[in-house]
mmCIF file of C-alpha atoms in Angstrom:
data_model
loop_
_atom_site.group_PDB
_atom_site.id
_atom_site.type_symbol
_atom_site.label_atom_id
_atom_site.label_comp_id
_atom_site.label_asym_id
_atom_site.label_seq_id
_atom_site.Cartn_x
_atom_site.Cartn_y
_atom_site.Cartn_z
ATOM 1 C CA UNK A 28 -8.737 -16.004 -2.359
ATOM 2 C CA UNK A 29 -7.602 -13.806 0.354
ATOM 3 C CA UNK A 30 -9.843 -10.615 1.100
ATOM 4 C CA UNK A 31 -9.522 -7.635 3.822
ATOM 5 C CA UNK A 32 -12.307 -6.137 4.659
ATOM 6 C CA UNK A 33 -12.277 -2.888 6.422
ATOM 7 C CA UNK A 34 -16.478 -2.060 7.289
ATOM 8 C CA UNK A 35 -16.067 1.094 8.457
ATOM 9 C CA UNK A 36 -15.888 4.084 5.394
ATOM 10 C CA UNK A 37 -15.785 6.824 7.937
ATOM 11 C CA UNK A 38 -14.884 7.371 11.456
ATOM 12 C CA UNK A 39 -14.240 10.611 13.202
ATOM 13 C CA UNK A 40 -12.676 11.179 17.142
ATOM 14 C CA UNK A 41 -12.311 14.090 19.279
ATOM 15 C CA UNK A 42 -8.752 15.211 19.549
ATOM 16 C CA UNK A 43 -6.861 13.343 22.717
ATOM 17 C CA UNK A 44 -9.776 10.490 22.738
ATOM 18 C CA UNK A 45 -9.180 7.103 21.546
ATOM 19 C CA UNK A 46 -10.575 5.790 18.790
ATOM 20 C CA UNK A 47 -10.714 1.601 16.903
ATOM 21 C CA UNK A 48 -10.568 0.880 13.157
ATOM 22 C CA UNK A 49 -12.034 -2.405 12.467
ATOM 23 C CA UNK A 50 -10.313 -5.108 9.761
ATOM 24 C CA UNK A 51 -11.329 -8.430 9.088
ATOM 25 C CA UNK A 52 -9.779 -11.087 7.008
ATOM 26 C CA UNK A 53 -10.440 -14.095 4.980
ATOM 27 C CA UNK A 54 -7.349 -16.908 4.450
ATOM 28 C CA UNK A 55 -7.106 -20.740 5.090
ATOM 29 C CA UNK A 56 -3.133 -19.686 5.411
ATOM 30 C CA UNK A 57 -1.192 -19.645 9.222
ATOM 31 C CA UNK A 58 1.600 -18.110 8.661
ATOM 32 C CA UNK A 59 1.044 -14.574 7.699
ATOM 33 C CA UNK A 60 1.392 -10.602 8.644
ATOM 34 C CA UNK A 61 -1.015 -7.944 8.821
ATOM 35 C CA UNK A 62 -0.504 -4.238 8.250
ATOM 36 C CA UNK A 63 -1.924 -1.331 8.863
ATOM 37 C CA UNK A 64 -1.000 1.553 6.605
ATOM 38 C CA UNK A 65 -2.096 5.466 7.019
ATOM 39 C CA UNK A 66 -2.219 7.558 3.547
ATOM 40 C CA UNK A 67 -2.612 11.650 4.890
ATOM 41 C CA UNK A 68 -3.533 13.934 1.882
ATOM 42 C CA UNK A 69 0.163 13.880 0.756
ATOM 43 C CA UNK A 70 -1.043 10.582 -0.698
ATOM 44 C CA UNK A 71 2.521 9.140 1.027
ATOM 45 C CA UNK A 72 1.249 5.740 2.096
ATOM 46 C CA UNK A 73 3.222 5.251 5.800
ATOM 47 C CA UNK A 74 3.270 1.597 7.417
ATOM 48 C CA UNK A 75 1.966 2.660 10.974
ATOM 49 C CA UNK A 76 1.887 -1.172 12.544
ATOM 50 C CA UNK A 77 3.170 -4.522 11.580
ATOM 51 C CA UNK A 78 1.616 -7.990 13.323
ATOM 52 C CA UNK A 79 3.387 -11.248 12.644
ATOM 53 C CA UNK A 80 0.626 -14.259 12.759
ATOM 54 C CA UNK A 81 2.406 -16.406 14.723
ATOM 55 C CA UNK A 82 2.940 -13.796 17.552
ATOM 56 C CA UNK A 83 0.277 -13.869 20.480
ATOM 57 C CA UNK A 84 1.357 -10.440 21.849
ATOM 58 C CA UNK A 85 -0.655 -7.362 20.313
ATOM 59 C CA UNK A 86 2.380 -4.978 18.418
ATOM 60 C CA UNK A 87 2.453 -1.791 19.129
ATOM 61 C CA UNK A 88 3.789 1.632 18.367
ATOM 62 C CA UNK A 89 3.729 4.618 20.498
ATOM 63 C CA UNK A 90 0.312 5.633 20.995
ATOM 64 C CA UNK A 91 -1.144 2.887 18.285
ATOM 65 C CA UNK A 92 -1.442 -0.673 18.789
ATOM 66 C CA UNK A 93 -3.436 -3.696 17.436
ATOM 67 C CA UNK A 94 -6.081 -5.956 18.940
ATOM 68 C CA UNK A 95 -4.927 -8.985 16.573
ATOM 69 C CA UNK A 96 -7.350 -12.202 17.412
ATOM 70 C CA UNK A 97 -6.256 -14.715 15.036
ATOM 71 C CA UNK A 98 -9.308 -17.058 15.455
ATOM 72 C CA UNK A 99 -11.706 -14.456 14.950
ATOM 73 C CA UNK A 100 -9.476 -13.461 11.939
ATOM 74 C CA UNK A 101 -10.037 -9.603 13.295
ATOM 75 C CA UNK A 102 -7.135 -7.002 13.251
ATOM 76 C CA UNK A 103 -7.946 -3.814 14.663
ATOM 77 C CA UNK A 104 -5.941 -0.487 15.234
ATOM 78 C CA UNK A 105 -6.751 1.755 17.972
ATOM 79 C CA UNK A 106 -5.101 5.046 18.067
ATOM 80 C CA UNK A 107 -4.938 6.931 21.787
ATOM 81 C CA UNK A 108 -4.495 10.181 22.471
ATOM 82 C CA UNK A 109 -5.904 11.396 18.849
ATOM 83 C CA UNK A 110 -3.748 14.069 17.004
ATOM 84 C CA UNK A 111 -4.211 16.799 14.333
ATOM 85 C CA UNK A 112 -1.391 14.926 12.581
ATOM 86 C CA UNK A 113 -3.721 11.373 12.533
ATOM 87 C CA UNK A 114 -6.174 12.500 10.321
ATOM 88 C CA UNK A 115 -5.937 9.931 6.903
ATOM 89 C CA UNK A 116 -6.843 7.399 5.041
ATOM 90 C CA UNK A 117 -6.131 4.347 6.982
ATOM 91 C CA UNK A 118 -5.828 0.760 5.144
ATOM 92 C CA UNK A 119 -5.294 -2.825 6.638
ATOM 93 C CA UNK A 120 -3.361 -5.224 4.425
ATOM 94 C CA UNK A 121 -2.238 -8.659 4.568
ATOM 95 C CA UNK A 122 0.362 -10.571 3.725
ATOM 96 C CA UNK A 123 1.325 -14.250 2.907
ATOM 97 C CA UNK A 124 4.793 -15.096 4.579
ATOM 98 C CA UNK A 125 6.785 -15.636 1.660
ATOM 99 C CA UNK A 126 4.645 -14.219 -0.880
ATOM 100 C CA UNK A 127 5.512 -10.860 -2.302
ATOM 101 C CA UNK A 128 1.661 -10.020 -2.968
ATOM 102 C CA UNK A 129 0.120 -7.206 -0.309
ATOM 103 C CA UNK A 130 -4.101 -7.433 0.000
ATOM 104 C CA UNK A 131 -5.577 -4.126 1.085
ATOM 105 C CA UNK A 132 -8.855 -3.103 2.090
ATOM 106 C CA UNK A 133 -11.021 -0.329 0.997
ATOM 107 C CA UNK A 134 -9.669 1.703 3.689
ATOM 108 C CA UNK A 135 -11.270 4.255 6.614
ATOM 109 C CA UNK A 136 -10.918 7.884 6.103
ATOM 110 C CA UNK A 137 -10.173 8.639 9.725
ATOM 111 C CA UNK A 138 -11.303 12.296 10.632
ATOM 112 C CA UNK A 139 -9.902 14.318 13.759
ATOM 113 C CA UNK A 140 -12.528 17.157 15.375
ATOM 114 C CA UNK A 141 -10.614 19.470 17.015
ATOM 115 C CA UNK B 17 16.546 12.166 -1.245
ATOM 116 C CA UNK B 18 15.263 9.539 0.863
ATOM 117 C CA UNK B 19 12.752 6.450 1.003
ATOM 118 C CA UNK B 20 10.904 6.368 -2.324
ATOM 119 C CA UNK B 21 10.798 8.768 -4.871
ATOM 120 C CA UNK B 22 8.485 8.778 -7.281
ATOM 121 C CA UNK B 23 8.157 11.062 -10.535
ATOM 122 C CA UNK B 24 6.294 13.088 -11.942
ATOM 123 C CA UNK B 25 3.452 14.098 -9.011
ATOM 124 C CA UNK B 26 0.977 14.921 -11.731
ATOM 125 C CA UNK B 27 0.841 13.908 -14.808
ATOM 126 C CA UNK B 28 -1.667 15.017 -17.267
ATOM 127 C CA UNK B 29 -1.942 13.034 -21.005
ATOM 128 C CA UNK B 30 -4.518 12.482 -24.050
ATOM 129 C CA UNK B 31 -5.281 9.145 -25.343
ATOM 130 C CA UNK B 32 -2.900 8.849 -27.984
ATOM 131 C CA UNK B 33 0.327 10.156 -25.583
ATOM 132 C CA UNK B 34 3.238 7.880 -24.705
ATOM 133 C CA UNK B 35 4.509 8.737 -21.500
ATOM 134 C CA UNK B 36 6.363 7.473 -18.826
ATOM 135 C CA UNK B 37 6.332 7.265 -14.653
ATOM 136 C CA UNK B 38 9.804 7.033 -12.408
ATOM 137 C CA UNK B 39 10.132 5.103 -9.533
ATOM 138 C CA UNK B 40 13.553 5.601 -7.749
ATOM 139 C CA UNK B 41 13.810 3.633 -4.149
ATOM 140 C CA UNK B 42 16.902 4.820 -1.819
ATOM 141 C CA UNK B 43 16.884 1.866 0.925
ATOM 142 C CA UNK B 44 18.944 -0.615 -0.449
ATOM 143 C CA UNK B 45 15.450 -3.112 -1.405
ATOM 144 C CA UNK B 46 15.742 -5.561 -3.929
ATOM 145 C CA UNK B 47 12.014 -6.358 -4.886
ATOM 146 C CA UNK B 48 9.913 -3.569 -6.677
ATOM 147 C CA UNK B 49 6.488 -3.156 -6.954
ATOM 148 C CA UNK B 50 3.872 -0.959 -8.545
ATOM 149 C CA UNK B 51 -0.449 -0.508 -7.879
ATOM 150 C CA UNK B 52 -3.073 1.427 -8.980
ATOM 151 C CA UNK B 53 -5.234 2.733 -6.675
ATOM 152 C CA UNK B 54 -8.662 4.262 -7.948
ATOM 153 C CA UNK B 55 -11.235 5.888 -5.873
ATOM 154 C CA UNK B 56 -13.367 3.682 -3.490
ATOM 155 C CA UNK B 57 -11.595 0.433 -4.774
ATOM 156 C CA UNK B 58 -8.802 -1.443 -2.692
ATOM 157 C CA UNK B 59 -4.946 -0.529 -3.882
ATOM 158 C CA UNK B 60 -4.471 -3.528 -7.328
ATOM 159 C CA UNK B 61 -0.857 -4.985 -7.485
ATOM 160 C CA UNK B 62 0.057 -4.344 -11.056
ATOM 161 C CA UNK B 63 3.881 -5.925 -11.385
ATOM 162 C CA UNK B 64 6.396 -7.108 -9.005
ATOM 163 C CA UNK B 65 10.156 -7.046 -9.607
ATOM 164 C CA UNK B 66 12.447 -9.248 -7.686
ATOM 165 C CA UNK B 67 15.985 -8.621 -7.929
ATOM 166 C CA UNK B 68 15.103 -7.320 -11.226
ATOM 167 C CA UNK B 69 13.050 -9.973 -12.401
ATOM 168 C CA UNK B 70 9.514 -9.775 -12.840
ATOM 169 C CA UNK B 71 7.725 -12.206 -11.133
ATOM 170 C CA UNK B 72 4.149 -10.738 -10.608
ATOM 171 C CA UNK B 73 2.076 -9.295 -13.903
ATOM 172 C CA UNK B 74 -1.431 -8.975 -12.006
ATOM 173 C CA UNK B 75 -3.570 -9.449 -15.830
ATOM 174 C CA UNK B 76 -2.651 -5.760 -16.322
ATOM 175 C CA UNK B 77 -3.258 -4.439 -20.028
ATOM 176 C CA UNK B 78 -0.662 -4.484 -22.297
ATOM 177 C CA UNK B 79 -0.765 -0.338 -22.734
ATOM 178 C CA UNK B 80 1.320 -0.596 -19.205
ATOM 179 C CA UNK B 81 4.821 -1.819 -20.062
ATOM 180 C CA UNK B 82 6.906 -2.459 -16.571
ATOM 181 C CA UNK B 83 11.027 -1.349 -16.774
ATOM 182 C CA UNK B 84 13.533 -2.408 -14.205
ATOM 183 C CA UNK B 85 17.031 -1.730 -15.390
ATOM 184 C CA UNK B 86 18.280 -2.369 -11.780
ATOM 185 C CA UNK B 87 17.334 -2.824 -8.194
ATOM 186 C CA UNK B 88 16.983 0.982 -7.298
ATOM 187 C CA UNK B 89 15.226 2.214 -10.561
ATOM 188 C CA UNK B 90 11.253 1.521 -11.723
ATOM 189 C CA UNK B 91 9.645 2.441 -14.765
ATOM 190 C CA UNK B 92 5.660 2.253 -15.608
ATOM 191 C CA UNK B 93 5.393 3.057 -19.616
ATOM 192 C CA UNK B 94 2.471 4.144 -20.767
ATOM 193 C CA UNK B 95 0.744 4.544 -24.313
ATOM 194 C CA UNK B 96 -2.765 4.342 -25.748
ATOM 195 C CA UNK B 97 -4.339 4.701 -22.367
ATOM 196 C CA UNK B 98 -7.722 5.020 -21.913
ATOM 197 C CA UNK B 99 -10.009 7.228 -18.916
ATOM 198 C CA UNK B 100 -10.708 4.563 -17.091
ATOM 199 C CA UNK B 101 -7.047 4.333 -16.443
ATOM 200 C CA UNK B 102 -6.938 7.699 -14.364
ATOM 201 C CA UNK B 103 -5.770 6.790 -10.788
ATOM 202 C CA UNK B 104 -2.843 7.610 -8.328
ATOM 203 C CA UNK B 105 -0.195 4.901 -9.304
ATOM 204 C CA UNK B 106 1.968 4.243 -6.169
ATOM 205 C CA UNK B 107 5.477 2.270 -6.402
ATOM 206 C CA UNK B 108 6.885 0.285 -3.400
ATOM 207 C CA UNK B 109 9.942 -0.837 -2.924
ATOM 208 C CA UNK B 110 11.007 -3.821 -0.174
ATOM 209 C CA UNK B 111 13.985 -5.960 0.727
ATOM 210 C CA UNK B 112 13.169 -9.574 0.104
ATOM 211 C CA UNK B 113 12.862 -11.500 3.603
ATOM 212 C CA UNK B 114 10.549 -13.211 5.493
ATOM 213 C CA UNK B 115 8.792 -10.140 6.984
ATOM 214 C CA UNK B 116 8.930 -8.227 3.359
ATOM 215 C CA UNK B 117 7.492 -4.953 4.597
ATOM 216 C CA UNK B 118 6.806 -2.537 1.577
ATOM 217 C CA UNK B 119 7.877 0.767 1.607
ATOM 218 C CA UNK B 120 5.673 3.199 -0.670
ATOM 219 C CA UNK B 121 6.161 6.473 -2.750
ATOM 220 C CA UNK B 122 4.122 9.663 -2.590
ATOM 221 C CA UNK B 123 2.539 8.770 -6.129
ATOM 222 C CA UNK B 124 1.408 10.014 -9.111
ATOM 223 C CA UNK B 125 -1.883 11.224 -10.055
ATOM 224 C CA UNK B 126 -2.724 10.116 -13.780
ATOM 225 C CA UNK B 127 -5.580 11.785 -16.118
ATOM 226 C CA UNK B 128 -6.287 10.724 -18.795
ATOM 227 C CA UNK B 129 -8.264 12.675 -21.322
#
């Protein structure tokens, strides 16, 4: 069975620092994508950041991006420049290609010091 | 209204109470989905719909009772629930393709009493 594991309950970051959630993953599957989602108190879960497997180069978006080593079967986010507005929940999920089934982790509540 | 709507936001209801939550997606998706998410637990598919089929029923209890009249429109019914059921319930809505990226609703908190 596929499992994301995200080790990290808590983290906090001074505003305008950078700061790296950690996700792991468990599948014997190669072709897949990776997500990370960010749920604010509005409860709206937002996709932030999509990886596809088969890709080498690390996506990114703005001032997030992904460290995505595919042996290690590690998917990190890191998040420069910290905002007010980035303070969440943030979840990593993955995805079978082909399969309509999303696996989250248990999430990091990410917390922004002013 | 854009994205995913998703009614009501709260939703309050006794044990015995049938009630019912809306899912309404406005970007054109033809595969529906809806989880439970409880505290300190990972999000738990409950159904998928695919073009209006269900194709997913993740061992969910029988009090839930999945609606999909068409692509746009989600139901969740509910009756006999029980407190352990209490959670945010989020729908999702994507287009069926090889990247499949779900697109999720604000949610609705359920208590149960």
């Amino acid at each position: 069975a596929q499992t994301v594991t995200q080790s990290q309950p808590e983290m906090s970051v001074q505003e305008a620092e950078t700061v790296t959630l950690s996700c792991t993953y468990d599948t014997s599957e190669s072709d897949y994508y990776l997500f990370w989602y960010k749920q604010p108190p509005s409860r709206q879960m937002i996709l932030v950041i999509r990886q596809e497997a088969y890709k080498q180069q690390n996506a990114t978006e703005n001032r997030f991006s992904v460290n995505f080593q595919k042996a290690a079967k590690s998917f990190s986010l890191k998040i420069s420049d910290s905002q007010l507005g980035d303070a969440a929940m943030y979840f990593c999920a993955y995805k079978i290609l082909g399969n309509e089934k999303l696996t989250f982790g248990t999430g990091t509540r990410l917390t922004i010091i002013p | 209204e854009t994205g995913v709507t998703q009614t009501p936001r709260h939703l309050v209801m006794g044990m015995t109470n049938k009630k019912s939550l809306k899912c309404e997606q406005h970007l054109g998706h033809n595969a529906m989905y809806w989880y439970k998410q409880s505290a300190k637990k990972p999000l738990e598919l409950m159904f998928v719909y695919n073009f209006k089929e269900q194709t997913e029923n993740n061992s969910v209890p029988s009090r839930f009772s999945p609606e999909c009249p068409n692509s746009s429109h989600l139901f969740l019914h509910l009756h006999t629930l029980q407190p352990e059921d209490s959670a945010l319930y989020l729908c999702a809505s994507s287009q069926v393709t090889l990247t499949d990226t779900q697109y999720f609703g604000p949610g609705t908190r359920l208590t149960v009493l």
